[in-house]
Amino acid sequence: MVATLLHEIPLQGGDVTDGVVRVGDTVRRPASSSTPAVHALLRHLEAAGFAGAPRVVGMDGLGREILTYVPGSTGLRLESVSEEALAGLAVLVREYHDATAGFPLTLEGWEGGSNDDKSPEIIGHCDLTPENVVFREGQPVALIDFDLARPTTRLFDIVTTLRHWAPIADPVDRPPLLRNLDVGARLRLFCDAYGVHPRDRRRLLDLARTRFHRSYGAMRTRAATGGNWAKMWAGGAGQRIRRAAAWLDVHEDELYAHLV
């Protein structure tokens, strides 16, 4: 056990889960209440032939989940914010959604969070921040960290993704590489590459607004339990959500024109 610990390399980037380490070609992560559901999903994706997610290895002697390590880079880089990268992400998300077909859409066992009012269609990742997308040679190749996955609609998971990658956010809160991009054009590019139905394009901004309202409440509730959720809330997460919603209200017409 000592030899194993000496070779543990801490992995940084996520906001919620501490204690994630790399050991050789595997990743060890603290287990949570959603771990059994996540492992069942990852095994389903493997059986479906979806290559863009880690594989389940098992559990270690410390009660941590063991997943395969996906080589590549995460986070925002010049190549990861290109139009080609955004289109590639849309295709990867579509392939992931399609691969969840046939997986049970029951709500039990998942972490939970804000959601669409429509009946679930797929298991959404629901947390595709730049830290949770693995890139190689400027193209997204895998999705990681499925802790917040849950049954939802395709459009809701698309909205959660575009929140970070368009991004649907007040410029003051955007990372420098995303600050001056044409958000409307990026919304359309993603929808075109994914193949979002015109009916859903007309609903996208309304659902984004609904998500802002509900995610604010969900995050505030989680923050009350302490831990990293409380740190995120204390760091201004709630205010960023409010500013994003206000920015969307001001720019809705021009964004809508790109979508339809």
Coordinates of C-alpha atoms in Angstrom, one line a residue:
M1 CA 0.0 0.0 0.0
V2 CA 2.9 2.4 0.8
A3 CA 4.4 1.8 -2.7
T4 CA 1.0 2.7 -4.3
L5 CA 0.6 5.9 -2.3
L6 CA 4.1 7.0 -3.3
H7 CA 3.1 6.8 -6.9
E8 CA -0.1 8.8 -6.6
I9 CA -0.2 12.0 -8.6
P10 CA -2.9 14.5 -7.6
L11 CA -5.1 15.6 -10.4
Q12 CA -6.5 19.1 -10.3
G13 CA -9.2 21.0 -12.1
G14 CA -12.6 19.9 -10.7
D15 CA -14.6 22.2 -8.4
V16 CA -16.4 19.6 -6.4
T17 CA -14.5 16.4 -5.9
D18 CA -11.2 16.5 -3.9
G19 CA -8.8 13.6 -3.6
V20 CA -8.6 12.6 -7.3
V21 CA -5.3 11.0 -8.1
R22 CA -3.6 9.2 -10.9
V23 CA -1.9 5.8 -10.2
G24 CA -0.2 4.5 -13.4
D25 CA -2.8 4.1 -16.1
T26 CA -5.7 4.5 -13.6
V27 CA -7.5 7.3 -11.8
R28 CA -8.7 6.8 -8.2
R29 CA -11.6 8.9 -7.1
P30 CA -13.6 9.1 -3.8
A31 CA -16.8 7.2 -4.0
S32 CA -20.1 8.9 -3.6
S33 CA -23.8 8.0 -3.4
S34 CA -24.0 8.2 -7.2
T35 CA -21.0 5.9 -7.9
P36 CA -23.0 2.7 -8.5
A37 CA -25.2 4.5 -11.1
V38 CA -22.2 6.2 -12.7
H39 CA -20.4 2.8 -13.0
A40 CA -23.4 1.2 -14.5
L41 CA -23.6 4.0 -17.1
L42 CA -19.9 3.8 -17.9
R43 CA -20.2 0.0 -18.4
H44 CA -23.2 0.6 -20.7
L45 CA -21.2 3.1 -22.7
E46 CA -18.4 0.6 -23.1
A47 CA -20.8 -2.1 -24.2
A48 CA -22.3 0.4 -26.7
G49 CA -18.8 1.0 -28.2
F50 CA -18.6 4.7 -27.1
A51 CA -14.9 5.4 -26.8
G52 CA -15.2 8.9 -25.3
A53 CA -15.4 8.0 -21.6
P54 CA -13.3 6.2 -19.0
R55 CA -13.7 2.5 -18.3
V56 CA -14.6 1.1 -14.9
V57 CA -11.8 -1.0 -13.3
G58 CA -13.4 -1.5 -9.9
M59 CA -12.7 -0.3 -6.3
D60 CA -9.5 -0.1 -4.4
G61 CA -8.6 -1.0 -0.8
L62 CA -9.4 2.5 0.3
G63 CA -12.9 2.4 -1.0
R64 CA -12.1 4.6 -4.0
E65 CA -13.4 4.0 -7.5
I66 CA -10.8 3.0 -10.1
L67 CA -11.2 4.2 -13.6
T68 CA -8.9 4.1 -16.6
Y69 CA -6.9 7.2 -17.2
V70 CA -7.7 9.1 -20.4
P71 CA -4.5 10.7 -21.8
G72 CA -4.7 14.3 -23.1
S73 CA -5.2 17.8 -21.8
T74 CA -8.2 19.5 -20.1
G75 CA -9.0 23.2 -19.5
L76 CA -9.1 26.1 -21.9
R77 CA -6.3 26.5 -24.4
L78 CA -6.2 28.4 -27.6
E79 CA -6.8 25.2 -29.7
S80 CA -9.7 24.1 -27.4
V81 CA -11.8 27.3 -28.0
S82 CA -11.5 27.2 -31.8
E83 CA -14.6 26.7 -34.0
E84 CA -13.3 23.3 -35.0
A85 CA -13.0 22.2 -31.4
L86 CA -16.5 23.4 -30.6
A87 CA -18.0 21.5 -33.6
G88 CA -16.0 18.5 -32.5
L89 CA -17.5 18.8 -29.0
A90 CA -21.0 19.0 -30.4
V91 CA -20.4 15.7 -32.3
L92 CA -18.9 14.0 -29.2
V93 CA -21.9 15.1 -27.1
R94 CA -24.3 13.8 -29.7
E95 CA -22.4 10.5 -29.9
Y96 CA -22.5 10.2 -26.1
H97 CA -26.2 11.0 -26.0
D98 CA -26.9 8.4 -28.6
A99 CA -24.8 5.8 -26.8
T100 CA -27.0 6.2 -23.6
A101 CA -30.0 4.8 -25.5
G102 CA -31.5 1.8 -23.7
F103 CA -30.0 2.8 -20.3
P104 CA -32.7 3.1 -17.6
L105 CA -34.0 6.7 -17.1
T106 CA -35.1 6.3 -13.5
L107 CA -34.1 9.2 -11.2
E108 CA -33.0 7.1 -8.3
G109 CA -29.3 6.8 -7.5
W110 CA -28.1 10.0 -9.2
E111 CA -26.7 13.1 -7.5
G112 CA -29.6 15.2 -8.8
G113 CA -29.7 18.9 -9.6
S114 CA -31.6 21.3 -11.8
N115 CA -33.5 19.8 -14.7
D116 CA -35.9 20.2 -17.6
D117 CA -39.7 19.8 -17.1
K118 CA -39.9 17.5 -20.1
S119 CA -39.6 13.7 -19.6
P120 CA -36.0 12.4 -19.6
E121 CA -34.6 11.2 -23.0
I122 CA -31.0 10.4 -22.2
I123 CA -28.5 10.4 -19.3
G124 CA -27.0 13.8 -19.5
H125 CA -23.5 14.5 -18.3
C126 CA -24.7 17.9 -17.0
D127 CA -21.2 19.2 -16.1
L128 CA -19.2 19.6 -19.3
T129 CA -16.9 22.3 -18.1
P130 CA -13.6 22.7 -19.9
E131 CA -12.0 20.7 -17.0
N132 CA -14.2 17.7 -17.9
V133 CA -13.4 17.5 -21.6
V134 CA -10.2 15.8 -22.7
F135 CA -8.5 17.1 -25.8
R136 CA -5.8 15.6 -28.0
E137 CA -4.3 17.5 -30.9
G138 CA -6.9 20.3 -30.6
Q139 CA -9.9 18.0 -30.7
P140 CA -12.2 16.7 -27.9
V141 CA -11.9 13.0 -27.5
A142 CA -13.5 12.1 -24.1
L143 CA -15.8 13.3 -21.4
I144 CA -14.8 12.7 -17.7
D145 CA -16.2 13.2 -14.2
F146 CA -19.8 11.9 -14.5
D147 CA -20.6 12.7 -10.8
L148 CA -23.4 15.1 -11.8
A149 CA -24.9 12.9 -14.6
R150 CA -28.6 12.3 -14.4
P151 CA -31.6 11.5 -16.6
T152 CA -32.7 14.6 -18.5
T153 CA -33.4 15.8 -22.1
R154 CA -30.9 16.3 -24.9
L155 CA -31.6 20.0 -24.9
F156 CA -30.9 20.4 -21.2
D157 CA -27.5 18.8 -21.5
I158 CA -26.8 20.9 -24.5
V159 CA -27.7 24.1 -22.6
T160 CA -25.4 23.0 -19.7
T161 CA -22.6 22.5 -22.2
L162 CA -23.2 25.8 -24.0
R163 CA -23.2 27.7 -20.6
H164 CA -19.5 27.0 -20.5
W165 CA -18.5 26.7 -24.1
A166 CA -20.4 29.4 -26.0
P167 CA -20.3 30.8 -23.3
I168 CA -23.7 32.0 -22.0
A169 CA -22.2 34.3 -19.4
D170 CA -21.6 37.9 -18.6
P171 CA -18.3 38.9 -20.2
V172 CA -16.9 39.9 -16.8
D173 CA -17.1 36.3 -15.7
R174 CA -15.7 34.7 -18.9
P175 CA -12.2 33.3 -19.1
P176 CA -10.0 35.6 -21.2
L177 CA -9.9 33.1 -24.1
L178 CA -13.7 33.2 -24.3
R179 CA -14.3 36.8 -23.5
N180 CA -14.6 38.4 -27.0
L181 CA -16.1 35.5 -28.9
D182 CA -19.4 35.8 -30.9
V183 CA -21.7 33.8 -28.6
G184 CA -24.6 33.7 -31.0
A185 CA -22.4 32.3 -33.8
R186 CA -21.1 29.7 -31.4
L187 CA -24.6 28.7 -30.4
R188 CA -25.5 28.1 -34.0
L189 CA -22.3 26.3 -34.8
F190 CA -22.8 23.8 -31.9
C191 CA -26.4 23.3 -32.8
D192 CA -25.6 22.7 -36.5
A193 CA -22.8 20.2 -35.6
Y194 CA -25.0 18.4 -33.1
G195 CA -28.1 18.4 -35.4
V196 CA -30.4 20.2 -33.0
H197 CA -34.0 20.2 -34.3
P198 CA -35.4 23.6 -35.1
R199 CA -38.1 23.2 -32.5
D200 CA -35.5 22.8 -29.8
R201 CA -33.4 25.7 -31.1
R202 CA -36.4 27.9 -30.5
R203 CA -36.7 26.6 -27.0
L204 CA -32.9 26.7 -26.1
L205 CA -32.7 30.2 -24.6
D206 CA -35.9 29.8 -22.6
L207 CA -34.5 26.6 -21.2
A208 CA -31.2 28.3 -20.4
R209 CA -33.1 30.9 -18.4
T210 CA -34.9 28.2 -16.5
R211 CA -31.7 26.4 -15.8
F212 CA -30.1 29.6 -14.4
H213 CA -33.0 30.0 -12.0
R214 CA -33.0 26.4 -10.9
S215 CA -29.3 26.0 -10.7
Y216 CA -29.1 29.0 -8.5
G217 CA -31.5 27.4 -6.0
A218 CA -29.8 24.0 -6.3
M219 CA -26.3 25.4 -5.6
R220 CA -27.5 27.5 -2.7
T221 CA -29.1 24.4 -1.1
R222 CA -25.9 22.4 -1.7
A223 CA -23.8 25.2 -0.3
A224 CA -25.7 24.9 3.0
T225 CA -24.2 21.4 3.5
G226 CA -20.7 22.8 3.5
G227 CA -17.6 21.4 1.7
N228 CA -16.6 22.5 -1.8
W229 CA -20.2 23.6 -2.7
A230 CA -20.0 26.1 0.2
K231 CA -16.6 27.3 -1.1
M232 CA -17.9 27.8 -4.6
W233 CA -20.9 29.8 -3.3
A234 CA -18.7 31.9 -1.1
G235 CA -16.5 32.5 -4.1
G236 CA -19.4 34.2 -5.9
A237 CA -21.0 31.3 -7.9
G238 CA -24.5 32.6 -7.1
Q239 CA -23.6 36.1 -8.3
R240 CA -22.1 34.7 -11.5
I241 CA -25.3 32.8 -12.2
R242 CA -27.4 35.9 -11.7
R243 CA -25.2 38.0 -14.0
A244 CA -25.4 35.4 -16.7
A245 CA -29.2 35.4 -16.5
A246 CA -29.2 39.2 -16.7
W247 CA -26.8 39.1 -19.7
L248 CA -29.1 36.6 -21.4
D249 CA -32.1 38.8 -20.9
V250 CA -30.3 41.8 -22.5
H251 CA -28.9 39.8 -25.5
E252 CA -31.7 37.3 -26.1
D253 CA -33.0 38.8 -29.4
E254 CA -29.6 38.8 -31.1
L255 CA -28.8 35.3 -29.9
Y256 CA -32.2 34.0 -31.0
A257 CA -31.6 35.4 -34.5
H258 CA -28.6 33.2 -34.8
L259 CA -30.5 30.1 -33.7
V260 CA -33.5 30.4 -36.0

